Coordinates of C-alpha atoms and ligand atoms in Angstrom, one line a residue:
M1 CA 51.6 -14.7 83.4
K2 CA 52.0 -13.0 80.0
R3 CA 55.2 -14.9 79.4
C4 CA 53.5 -18.1 80.3
F5 CA 50.8 -17.6 77.7
A6 CA 53.3 -16.5 75.1
M7 CA 55.2 -19.7 75.8
M8 CA 52.1 -21.8 75.7
F9 CA 51.2 -20.3 72.4
A10 CA 54.6 -21.1 71.1
L11 CA 54.4 -24.6 72.3
G12 CA 50.9 -25.0 70.9
L13 CA 49.6 -25.9 74.4
A14 CA 46.1 -24.9 75.5
V15 CA 46.3 -24.1 79.2
C16 CA 49.0 -23.0 81.6
P17 CA 48.6 -25.5 84.5
V18 CA 49.4 -28.4 82.2
L19 CA 52.8 -26.9 81.6
A20 CA 53.5 -27.5 85.2
Q21 CA 52.6 -31.2 85.3
T22 CA 55.6 -33.4 86.0
V23 CA 54.3 -36.9 85.8
I24 CA 57.0 -39.5 85.0
P25 CA 56.5 -41.6 83.0
K26 CA 54.6 -39.2 80.8
P27 CA 51.0 -40.4 80.3
V28 CA 49.8 -41.3 76.8
S29 CA 47.4 -38.4 76.8
L30 CA 46.8 -35.7 79.3
A31 CA 44.4 -32.9 78.8
P32 CA 43.4 -30.1 81.1
M33 CA 39.7 -29.9 82.1
T34 CA 38.1 -26.7 81.0
T35 CA 34.9 -25.0 82.1
E36 CA 32.0 -24.5 79.7
N37 CA 33.4 -21.1 78.7
G38 CA 36.8 -22.5 78.1
Q39 CA 38.5 -21.4 81.4
P40 CA 40.8 -23.9 83.2
A41 CA 38.7 -25.9 85.6
K42 CA 39.4 -25.7 89.3
P43 CA 41.6 -28.3 90.9
L44 CA 40.5 -30.9 93.4
T45 CA 41.8 -30.0 96.9
L46 CA 42.5 -32.9 99.3
T47 CA 40.7 -32.4 102.6
W48 CA 39.6 -34.3 105.7
G49 CA 36.2 -35.9 105.3
Q50 CA 36.7 -37.0 101.7
T51 CA 36.0 -40.6 100.7
V52 CA 37.1 -43.4 98.4
G53 CA 34.9 -46.1 97.0
G54 CA 33.4 -47.7 93.9
D55 CA 33.5 -51.1 92.4
S56 CA 34.4 -53.6 95.2
R57 CA 36.8 -55.4 92.8
F58 CA 39.1 -52.5 93.5
A59 CA 39.0 -52.8 97.3
D60 CA 42.8 -53.2 97.3
A61 CA 43.1 -50.0 95.4
F62 CA 40.9 -48.1 97.9
Q63 CA 43.4 -49.2 100.6
T64 CA 46.4 -48.3 98.4
L65 CA 45.1 -44.8 97.8
R66 CA 44.4 -44.3 101.5
E67 CA 47.9 -45.4 102.4
T68 CA 49.5 -43.4 99.6
L69 CA 47.9 -40.1 100.6
A70 CA 47.9 -40.3 104.4
P71 CA 51.6 -40.2 105.5
A72 CA 52.4 -36.7 104.1
S73 CA 49.0 -35.1 104.1
G74 CA 47.8 -36.6 107.4
I75 CA 44.5 -37.2 105.7
W76 CA 42.9 -40.6 105.9
L77 CA 40.2 -41.0 103.3
K78 CA 37.1 -42.9 104.5
V79 CA 35.9 -45.8 102.5
S80 CA 32.3 -45.0 101.4
E81 CA 29.9 -46.1 98.8
Q82 CA 28.0 -42.8 98.9
N83 CA 29.2 -40.6 96.1
P84 CA 32.9 -41.1 97.0
T85 CA 35.4 -38.3 96.2
F86 CA 37.7 -40.8 94.6
R87 CA 35.7 -43.4 92.6
F88 CA 37.0 -46.5 91.0
E89 CA 35.0 -48.0 88.2
Y90 CA 35.4 -51.3 86.4
D91 CA 35.7 -50.6 82.6
E92 CA 36.5 -53.6 80.5
K93 CA 37.5 -51.4 77.6
Q94 CA 40.6 -50.2 79.4
P95 CA 43.8 -51.9 78.2
Q96 CA 45.9 -54.3 80.3
E97 CA 47.6 -52.2 83.0
G98 CA 45.9 -49.1 81.5
Y99 CA 43.4 -46.7 83.1
A100 CA 41.4 -43.5 82.5
L101 CA 41.5 -40.8 85.1
S102 CA 39.5 -37.7 85.3
V103 CA 39.8 -35.1 88.0
T104 CA 37.5 -32.1 88.6
E105 CA 37.0 -29.8 91.6
K106 CA 34.3 -32.3 92.8
G107 CA 36.3 -35.5 92.7
A108 CA 38.3 -38.0 90.7
V109 CA 37.0 -41.0 88.7
I110 CA 39.4 -43.8 87.9
R111 CA 38.4 -46.5 85.3
A112 CA 40.4 -49.7 84.9
A113 CA 40.0 -53.3 84.0
S114 CA 42.7 -54.6 86.3
G115 CA 44.2 -54.0 89.7
A116 CA 47.4 -52.9 87.9
G117 CA 45.5 -50.3 86.0
A118 CA 43.9 -48.9 89.2
F119 CA 47.3 -49.0 90.9
Y120 CA 48.9 -47.0 88.1
A121 CA 46.1 -44.4 88.2
I122 CA 46.9 -43.9 91.9
Q123 CA 50.6 -43.4 91.0
T124 CA 49.6 -40.8 88.5
L125 CA 47.3 -39.1 91.0
R126 CA 50.2 -39.1 93.5
Q127 CA 52.5 -37.4 91.0
L128 CA 49.9 -34.8 90.2
L129 CA 50.0 -33.6 93.8
P130 CA 53.0 -31.6 95.0
P131 CA 56.2 -33.7 95.5
A132 CA 55.8 -33.3 99.3
I133 CA 53.1 -36.0 99.1
F134 CA 56.0 -38.5 98.8
G135 CA 57.2 -37.6 102.3
A136 CA 56.9 -40.1 105.2
A137 CA 55.7 -37.6 107.8
P138 CA 52.8 -35.0 107.8
V139 CA 53.7 -31.6 106.3
R140 CA 51.6 -28.5 105.5
A141 CA 51.0 -28.0 101.8
K142 CA 48.3 -27.0 99.4
W143 CA 47.2 -30.5 98.4
E144 CA 45.8 -29.7 94.9
I145 CA 45.3 -32.1 92.1
P146 CA 44.9 -30.3 88.8
A147 CA 41.7 -30.9 86.8
V148 CA 42.8 -33.2 84.1
S149 CA 41.6 -36.0 81.9
I150 CA 44.1 -38.8 81.3
Q151 CA 44.0 -41.9 79.2
D152 CA 47.1 -44.1 79.8
A153 CA 48.6 -47.5 79.2
P154 CA 52.1 -48.8 78.9
R155 CA 54.1 -49.3 75.6
Y156 CA 55.8 -52.5 76.9
A157 CA 54.8 -55.3 79.3
W158 CA 58.4 -55.6 80.7
R159 CA 59.7 -52.5 82.4
G160 CA 62.5 -53.7 84.5
L161 CA 65.3 -53.0 86.9
M162 CA 68.1 -55.5 87.7
L163 CA 69.7 -55.5 91.1
D164 CA 72.8 -57.5 91.8
P165 CA 73.3 -58.5 95.5
A166 CA 75.8 -61.2 94.4
R167 CA 78.7 -58.8 94.1
N168 CA 77.9 -56.8 97.1
F169 CA 74.9 -57.8 99.3
I170 CA 71.8 -55.6 99.3
P171 CA 69.7 -55.8 102.5
V172 CA 66.0 -56.6 102.2
E173 CA 65.1 -53.2 103.5
E174 CA 66.9 -51.6 100.5
I175 CA 65.4 -54.0 98.1
K176 CA 61.9 -52.9 99.3
R177 CA 62.8 -49.3 99.0
Q178 CA 63.8 -49.9 95.4
I179 CA 60.5 -51.7 94.8
D180 CA 58.6 -48.7 96.2
A181 CA 60.5 -46.3 93.9
M182 CA 60.0 -48.6 90.9
A183 CA 56.3 -48.9 91.5
A184 CA 56.0 -45.1 91.8
H185 CA 57.4 -44.9 88.3
K186 CA 55.3 -47.8 86.9
L187 CA 58.3 -50.2 86.6
N188 CA 57.0 -53.7 87.0
V189 CA 59.9 -56.2 86.9
L190 CA 62.6 -56.6 89.5
H191 CA 65.3 -58.9 88.0
W192 CA 67.1 -60.2 91.1
H193 CA 70.6 -61.4 90.2
L194 CA 70.9 -63.8 93.0
T195 CA 74.1 -65.8 92.2
D196 CA 77.5 -65.0 90.7
D197 CA 81.2 -65.7 91.2
Q198 CA 81.4 -63.5 94.3
G199 CA 78.3 -64.8 96.2
W200 CA 75.4 -67.2 96.2
R201 CA 72.6 -65.2 97.9
I202 CA 69.5 -67.4 98.0
E203 CA 68.9 -70.2 100.6
I204 CA 68.4 -73.6 98.9
K205 CA 67.3 -76.1 101.6
R206 CA 68.6 -79.1 99.6
Y207 CA 72.1 -77.7 99.1
P208 CA 72.9 -75.7 102.3
R209 CA 76.6 -75.3 101.3
L210 CA 75.6 -72.9 98.5
T211 CA 75.0 -70.2 101.0
A212 CA 77.1 -71.5 104.0
V213 CA 80.2 -71.5 101.8
G214 CA 79.1 -69.7 98.6
G215 CA 77.4 -66.9 100.5
G216 CA 80.7 -65.7 101.9
R217 CA 84.1 -65.1 100.3
P218 CA 87.8 -65.0 101.1
G219 CA 88.1 -61.3 100.0
T220 CA 87.0 -58.8 97.4
P221 CA 89.0 -57.7 94.4
R222 CA 90.0 -54.1 94.7
P223 CA 90.7 -52.0 92.8
F224 CA 88.8 -53.3 89.8
N225 CA 91.4 -54.5 87.4
R226 CA 94.0 -55.8 89.9
L227 CA 93.6 -59.5 90.4
T228 CA 94.2 -59.5 94.1
L229 CA 91.8 -59.7 97.0
D230 CA 91.6 -57.1 99.7
G231 CA 92.3 -59.7 102.4
E232 CA 89.0 -59.1 104.2
P233 CA 87.0 -62.4 104.3
Q234 CA 83.3 -61.9 104.3
A235 CA 80.9 -64.0 106.3
P236 CA 77.9 -65.5 104.4
R237 CA 75.2 -63.1 103.6
F238 CA 72.1 -64.3 101.8
Y239 CA 68.3 -64.2 101.7
T240 CA 66.5 -66.9 103.6
Q241 CA 63.5 -68.4 101.9
A242 CA 61.2 -66.6 104.3
Q243 CA 62.8 -63.3 103.3
V244 CA 62.4 -64.2 99.6
R245 CA 58.7 -64.8 100.1
E246 CA 58.4 -61.5 101.9
V247 CA 60.1 -59.6 99.1
V248 CA 58.0 -61.4 96.4
A249 CA 54.8 -60.6 98.3
Y250 CA 55.8 -57.0 98.9
A251 CA 56.6 -56.6 95.2
A252 CA 53.4 -58.3 94.1
S253 CA 51.2 -55.9 96.1
R254 CA 52.9 -53.1 94.1
F255 CA 52.4 -54.9 90.8
V256 CA 56.1 -55.7 90.5
T257 CA 57.1 -59.2 89.4
V258 CA 60.3 -60.5 90.8
V259 CA 62.3 -62.6 88.2
P260 CA 65.1 -64.5 89.9
E261 CA 68.4 -65.2 88.1
I262 CA 70.4 -68.4 88.8
E263 CA 73.6 -68.1 86.7
M264 CA 74.7 -71.1 84.7
P265 CA 77.1 -72.3 83.3
G266 CA 79.4 -69.3 83.9
H267 CA 79.6 -66.8 86.7
A268 CA 79.3 -69.8 89.0
V269 CA 82.5 -69.7 91.2
A270 CA 80.5 -69.2 94.4
A271 CA 78.6 -72.4 93.8
I272 CA 81.7 -74.2 92.7
R273 CA 83.5 -73.1 95.9
A274 CA 80.7 -74.9 97.8
Y275 CA 80.7 -78.0 95.5
P276 CA 84.2 -78.1 93.8
E277 CA 83.3 -81.4 92.1
L278 CA 81.1 -79.4 89.7
A279 CA 84.1 -77.8 88.0
C280 CA 85.7 -79.5 85.0
A281 CA 89.3 -79.0 86.4
Q282 CA 90.7 -81.1 89.3
N283 CA 92.1 -78.0 91.0
P284 CA 89.9 -75.1 89.9
N285 CA 91.0 -71.6 90.6
L286 CA 88.2 -70.3 92.8
T287 CA 89.5 -66.8 93.5
P288 CA 86.4 -64.5 93.1
N289 CA 87.9 -61.9 90.8
W290 CA 85.6 -59.5 88.9
G291 CA 85.2 -60.1 85.2
V292 CA 85.0 -63.3 83.2
L293 CA 86.4 -66.3 85.1
K294 CA 87.4 -69.6 83.5
E295 CA 85.8 -71.9 86.0
I296 CA 82.3 -72.8 85.0
F297 CA 79.9 -75.7 85.7
C298 CA 81.0 -78.9 84.0
A299 CA 78.4 -79.6 81.3
G300 CA 79.4 -83.3 81.1
N301 CA 78.9 -84.1 84.8
P302 CA 75.4 -85.4 85.7
K303 CA 75.8 -83.9 89.1
T304 CA 75.7 -80.4 87.6
Y305 CA 72.2 -81.1 86.2
E306 CA 71.1 -82.7 89.4
L307 CA 72.2 -79.7 91.5
L308 CA 70.8 -77.1 89.2
E309 CA 67.5 -78.9 88.8
G310 CA 67.3 -79.2 92.6
V311 CA 67.9 -75.4 92.8
L312 CA 65.3 -74.6 90.2
D313 CA 62.8 -76.9 92.0
E314 CA 63.0 -74.6 95.1
V315 CA 63.2 -71.4 93.0
V316 CA 59.9 -72.0 91.2
E317 CA 58.3 -72.7 94.5
L318 CA 59.4 -69.3 95.7
F319 CA 58.9 -67.2 92.6
P320 CA 55.6 -67.2 90.7
S321 CA 57.1 -65.3 87.8
A322 CA 56.4 -66.6 84.2
Y323 CA 60.1 -66.2 83.5
I324 CA 63.1 -67.7 85.3
H325 CA 66.5 -66.2 84.3
T326 CA 69.3 -68.7 84.0
G327 CA 72.1 -66.3 83.1
G328 CA 74.3 -67.8 80.3
D329 CA 76.6 -64.8 79.8
E330 CA 80.4 -64.8 79.7
A331 CA 80.9 -68.6 79.9
P332 CA 84.4 -69.2 78.4
K333 CA 84.8 -72.6 76.9
T334 CA 88.4 -73.1 78.0
R335 CA 87.6 -75.7 80.6
W336 CA 84.9 -77.4 78.5
N337 CA 87.4 -77.7 75.6
A338 CA 89.9 -79.5 77.8
C339 CA 87.3 -81.7 79.7
P340 CA 86.9 -85.3 78.8
K341 CA 83.3 -85.3 80.2
C342 CA 82.3 -82.2 78.3
K343 CA 83.8 -83.6 75.1
A344 CA 81.9 -86.8 75.6
K345 CA 78.7 -84.9 76.1
M346 CA 79.3 -82.8 73.0
A347 CA 79.8 -86.0 71.0
E348 CA 76.7 -87.6 72.5
L349 CA 74.5 -84.6 71.6
G350 CA 76.1 -84.2 68.1
C351 CA 77.3 -80.7 68.8
R352 CA 79.9 -79.2 66.4
N353 CA 81.5 -77.0 69.1
M354 CA 81.2 -75.9 72.7
H355 CA 78.8 -73.0 71.8
E356 CA 76.4 -75.6 70.6
L357 CA 76.9 -77.5 73.8
Q358 CA 75.9 -74.4 75.7
T359 CA 72.8 -74.1 73.6
R360 CA 71.9 -77.8 74.4
F361 CA 72.7 -77.1 78.1
T362 CA 70.3 -74.1 78.0
E363 CA 67.6 -76.2 76.2
H364 CA 67.9 -78.8 78.9
F365 CA 66.8 -76.2 81.5
A366 CA 64.3 -74.6 79.2
R367 CA 62.6 -78.0 79.0
Y368 CA 62.9 -78.5 82.7
L369 CA 61.3 -75.2 83.4
A370 CA 58.6 -75.7 80.7
K371 CA 57.5 -78.8 82.6
K372 CA 56.9 -76.6 85.5
G373 CA 55.0 -74.1 83.4
R374 CA 57.8 -71.5 83.3
N375 CA 59.8 -69.9 80.5
L376 CA 63.6 -69.6 80.5
I377 CA 65.2 -66.3 79.8
G378 CA 68.9 -65.8 79.4
W379 CA 71.6 -63.3 78.4
D380 CA 72.3 -63.1 74.6
E381 CA 75.3 -65.4 74.7
I382 CA 72.9 -68.3 74.9
L383 CA 72.2 -67.8 71.2
E384 CA 75.9 -68.2 70.1
G385 CA 75.4 -71.9 69.4
G386 CA 72.0 -71.4 67.8
L387 CA 68.9 -70.1 69.5
P388 CA 67.9 -72.5 72.3
K389 CA 64.3 -73.7 71.7
G390 CA 61.8 -72.1 74.0
A391 CA 64.2 -69.5 75.4
A392 CA 63.7 -65.7 75.7
I393 CA 66.7 -63.5 75.2
M394 CA 68.0 -60.6 77.3
S395 CA 70.1 -58.6 74.8
W396 CA 72.9 -56.8 76.7
R397 CA 75.9 -56.6 74.5
G398 CA 73.9 -54.4 72.1
T399 CA 70.6 -54.8 70.4
A400 CA 71.9 -57.1 67.6
G401 CA 71.3 -60.3 69.6
G402 CA 67.8 -59.2 70.5
I403 CA 67.0 -58.3 66.9
T404 CA 68.2 -61.7 65.7
A405 CA 66.1 -63.5 68.3
A406 CA 63.0 -61.4 67.7
K407 CA 63.2 -62.0 64.0
A408 CA 63.3 -65.7 64.7
G409 CA 60.2 -65.4 66.9
H410 CA 61.8 -65.4 70.3
K411 CA 60.7 -63.0 73.1
V412 CA 63.3 -60.4 73.9
V413 CA 64.0 -57.9 76.7
M414 CA 66.3 -55.1 75.5
T415 CA 69.1 -54.1 78.0
P416 CA 71.8 -52.9 75.6
K417 CA 74.8 -51.7 77.6
P418 CA 75.4 -48.4 75.8
Y419 CA 72.1 -47.2 77.3
C420 CA 70.8 -49.6 80.0
Y421 CA 73.9 -50.2 82.0
I422 CA 73.3 -47.9 84.9
D423 CA 76.4 -49.2 86.8
Y424 CA 78.4 -47.2 84.2
K425 CA 79.6 -43.6 84.9
Q426 CA 76.9 -40.9 84.6
Q427 CA 79.0 -37.8 84.1
V428 CA 77.8 -36.1 87.2
P429 CA 80.3 -33.4 88.3
N430 CA 82.2 -34.3 91.5
D431 CA 80.6 -37.7 91.6
P432 CA 81.8 -39.2 94.9
Y433 CA 81.3 -42.8 93.9
E434 CA 83.4 -45.4 92.2
Y435 CA 82.7 -47.0 88.8
I436 CA 84.3 -49.7 86.7
P437 CA 87.1 -47.9 85.0
N438 CA 87.2 -47.3 81.2
N439 CA 83.6 -47.9 80.4
T440 CA 81.9 -45.4 78.1
P441 CA 79.6 -43.3 80.4
N442 CA 75.9 -43.7 80.3
P443 CA 74.6 -40.3 81.4
I444 CA 70.8 -40.1 81.9
W445 CA 70.2 -38.3 78.6
K446 CA 72.1 -41.1 76.8
T447 CA 69.9 -43.7 78.5
Y448 CA 66.8 -41.8 77.4
E449 CA 67.8 -42.0 73.7
L450 CA 67.2 -45.8 73.5
N451 CA 64.3 -46.9 71.4
P452 CA 63.9 -50.6 72.0
D453 CA 62.2 -51.1 68.7
A454 CA 64.9 -49.5 66.5
G455 CA 66.2 -51.6 63.7
L456 CA 63.3 -54.1 63.8
P457 CA 60.9 -54.9 61.0
D458 CA 57.3 -54.4 62.0
N459 CA 56.5 -58.1 62.2
A460 CA 59.3 -58.6 64.7
K461 CA 58.3 -55.7 67.0
P462 CA 55.7 -57.7 69.0
Y463 CA 58.5 -60.0 70.2
I464 CA 60.1 -57.2 72.2
L465 CA 58.7 -57.6 75.7
G466 CA 60.3 -54.4 76.9
L467 CA 63.5 -53.1 78.4
Q468 CA 65.4 -53.0 81.6
G469 CA 68.1 -51.0 83.4
N470 CA 70.9 -53.2 84.9
L471 CA 72.7 -52.1 88.0
W472 CA 75.7 -54.3 88.5
S473 CA 77.2 -54.0 91.9
E474 CA 80.9 -54.6 91.8
Y475 CA 81.4 -51.1 93.2
I476 CA 78.2 -50.6 95.2
R477 CA 78.9 -51.1 98.8
A478 CA 76.2 -48.9 100.5
P479 CA 72.6 -48.1 99.9
E480 CA 73.3 -44.4 99.1
D481 CA 75.7 -45.5 96.4
L482 CA 73.1 -47.8 94.9
Q483 CA 70.4 -45.1 95.0
W484 CA 72.7 -42.6 93.4
K485 CA 73.5 -44.9 90.5
A486 CA 69.9 -46.2 90.0
W487 CA 68.1 -42.8 90.2
P488 CA 67.2 -40.8 88.3
R489 CA 68.4 -43.0 85.4
A490 CA 65.7 -45.6 86.2
C491 CA 63.2 -42.8 85.6
A492 CA 64.4 -42.7 82.0
I493 CA 64.1 -46.5 81.8
A494 CA 60.5 -46.2 83.1
E495 CA 59.5 -43.6 80.6
I496 CA 61.0 -45.5 77.6
G497 CA 59.1 -48.5 78.8
W498 CA 55.8 -46.7 79.3
T499 CA 55.4 -43.7 77.0
P500 CA 54.9 -44.1 73.2
Q501 CA 58.1 -43.2 71.3
S502 CA 56.4 -40.4 69.6
G503 CA 55.4 -38.8 72.9
R504 CA 58.9 -38.7 74.3
A505 CA 61.3 -35.7 74.1
W506 CA 64.4 -35.2 76.3
A507 CA 63.7 -31.5 77.0
D508 CA 60.3 -32.2 78.3
F509 CA 61.5 -35.2 80.3
S510 CA 64.3 -33.2 81.8
R511 CA 61.9 -30.4 82.8
R512 CA 59.6 -32.8 84.5
L513 CA 62.5 -34.3 86.4
R514 CA 63.7 -30.9 87.5
E515 CA 60.3 -29.5 88.4
G516 CA 59.0 -32.5 90.3
G517 CA 60.7 -35.8 89.7
A518 CA 63.9 -35.0 91.5
E519 CA 62.1 -33.7 94.5
R520 CA 59.9 -36.8 94.6
L521 CA 62.9 -39.1 94.7
R522 CA 64.4 -37.1 97.6
K523 CA 61.1 -37.3 99.5
M524 CA 61.1 -41.0 99.0
G525 CA 64.4 -41.0 100.9
L526 CA 66.5 -41.8 97.9
H527 CA 70.0 -40.3 97.5
A528 CA 69.5 -39.7 93.8
A529 CA 72.1 -38.2 91.5
P530 CA 71.6 -34.8 89.9
I531 CA 70.3 -34.6 86.4
T532 CA 72.8 -33.9 83.6
E533 CA 72.2 -32.3 80.2
P534 CA 73.7 -33.4 76.9
P535 CA 76.3 -31.1 75.5
A536 CA 74.6 -28.2 73.6
K537 CA 74.3 -29.0 69.9
K538 CA 75.7 -26.4 67.5
V539 CA 73.0 -24.5 65.7
G540 CA 72.6 -25.9 62.2
K541 CA 73.7 -29.3 63.0
Ligands
TNX1 C1 79.0 -57.8 82.3 S1 76.0 -58.0 81.6 C2 78.3 -58.7 83.0 C3 78.3 -58.6 84.5 C4 79.1 -57.5 85.0 C5 78.9 -56.3 84.1 C6 79.5 -55.0 84.5 C7 76.4 -59.4 81.9 C8 75.3 -60.3 81.5 N1 77.6 -59.7 82.5 O1 78.8 -59.8 85.0 O2 78.8 -57.2 86.3 O3 79.3 -56.6 82.8 O4 79.1 -53.9 83.8

């Protein structure tokens, strides 16, 4: 105890129990409640007979809180208007997605102006309890919530995770598990990479061959850099439209928006296998190797536009997201340069080169989506031929593309690969899983170093929507492998997206992970990787 106080003194903190709090992402402000004579106030203990209630606009939150606490504690709160133990109040002064939470021995009061704010207050309450609360079956524990006062709201509106079922399929059940884990960490965008060279994973009623042919493949390239297939043909695997709706609704009830990605004009070999007439070349090479393939959609063939518009028609019906991702990365112009149709299109549009043609191609779909009330977002290559009008940028090759776009008044999501590529190695000792060879590792402490605003003038900062971790799946063939690579690195992404830059420090984040976060992930059933520390810095450096 003495040491504890000495340490608190050294850290300038007021009360011991707060040292133990392990909430991730760290709230904007969290203060311990004290009694009138300055003593730490007693915690709230969860027991049978307690109640939840308050403003009926938060009826969904009452239910969420009940369902959050019951599995591990065995305690079902009753809904009651009479002085409820957990009270939700409408407070229009609370920021978008923000909340205020105060806990005393007698009960908890949550103030929010939105369902999202109330939901995030519940996630914080859950993390203030012992990690065992994340378990799926009843256990005995001391269910105490420390007496605290919290005011909280996110730094960014887009706090994302990208999953890639195109390279290796991810079953719906695993997608839902990831949504649960995201929501628990206040991540709110699932970017679903539904199409790529190795697989088309979303049912499109008008073009059934996309999944019937493009959902399967003749084999998988292994190992990574050898351009040969493993000789094991895969039968089609894809999400039916009913499953897509189910996932979108599941995510929505956890305040996660699902943003679909339909890749164009590159990374489209699966679609071209289904409809070879959409390639520029007569005899396209349709081997689904990893990396950057030459075969891309022909930009001079009206059928390309017809098919992609038809696909987007169905996509916007399935996904209510404000943004629709249309890829745009790694689209080599080899085929376009040699294609009479593409050359004619380039001349018709007055483009000076094929990069400009890609910009016009992107603008076509940005206009198409705008007519349906949606915004296009694409990878940073889409700005190589000039920024496409109306497009938002996802900056992956670094932050430079994002900075250029933000300065020009385009919305940007930062996903720079030196921090946000969570498919890269993580420097965990004896890591049993495979990674793309030769990539510079992205251990969790490196991910945590990203500041999405860095290098931006103040007037461009508001254009940064947020950030996202990208989990590409060339090497991910089982849920445990996916979980290991995603977590705990996604905790770092969550904290960067939520907590003010000035409130973040690696040592404190790492402590919260070790003292609570890691155990919570385990209790959620995730096979998370261990935490790694940066190499010790020499004193004086
Ligand atoms: C680059 S990031 C890609 C993906 C790969 C990834 C592997 C991006 C927009 N394109 O197609 O899967 O690298 O890290």
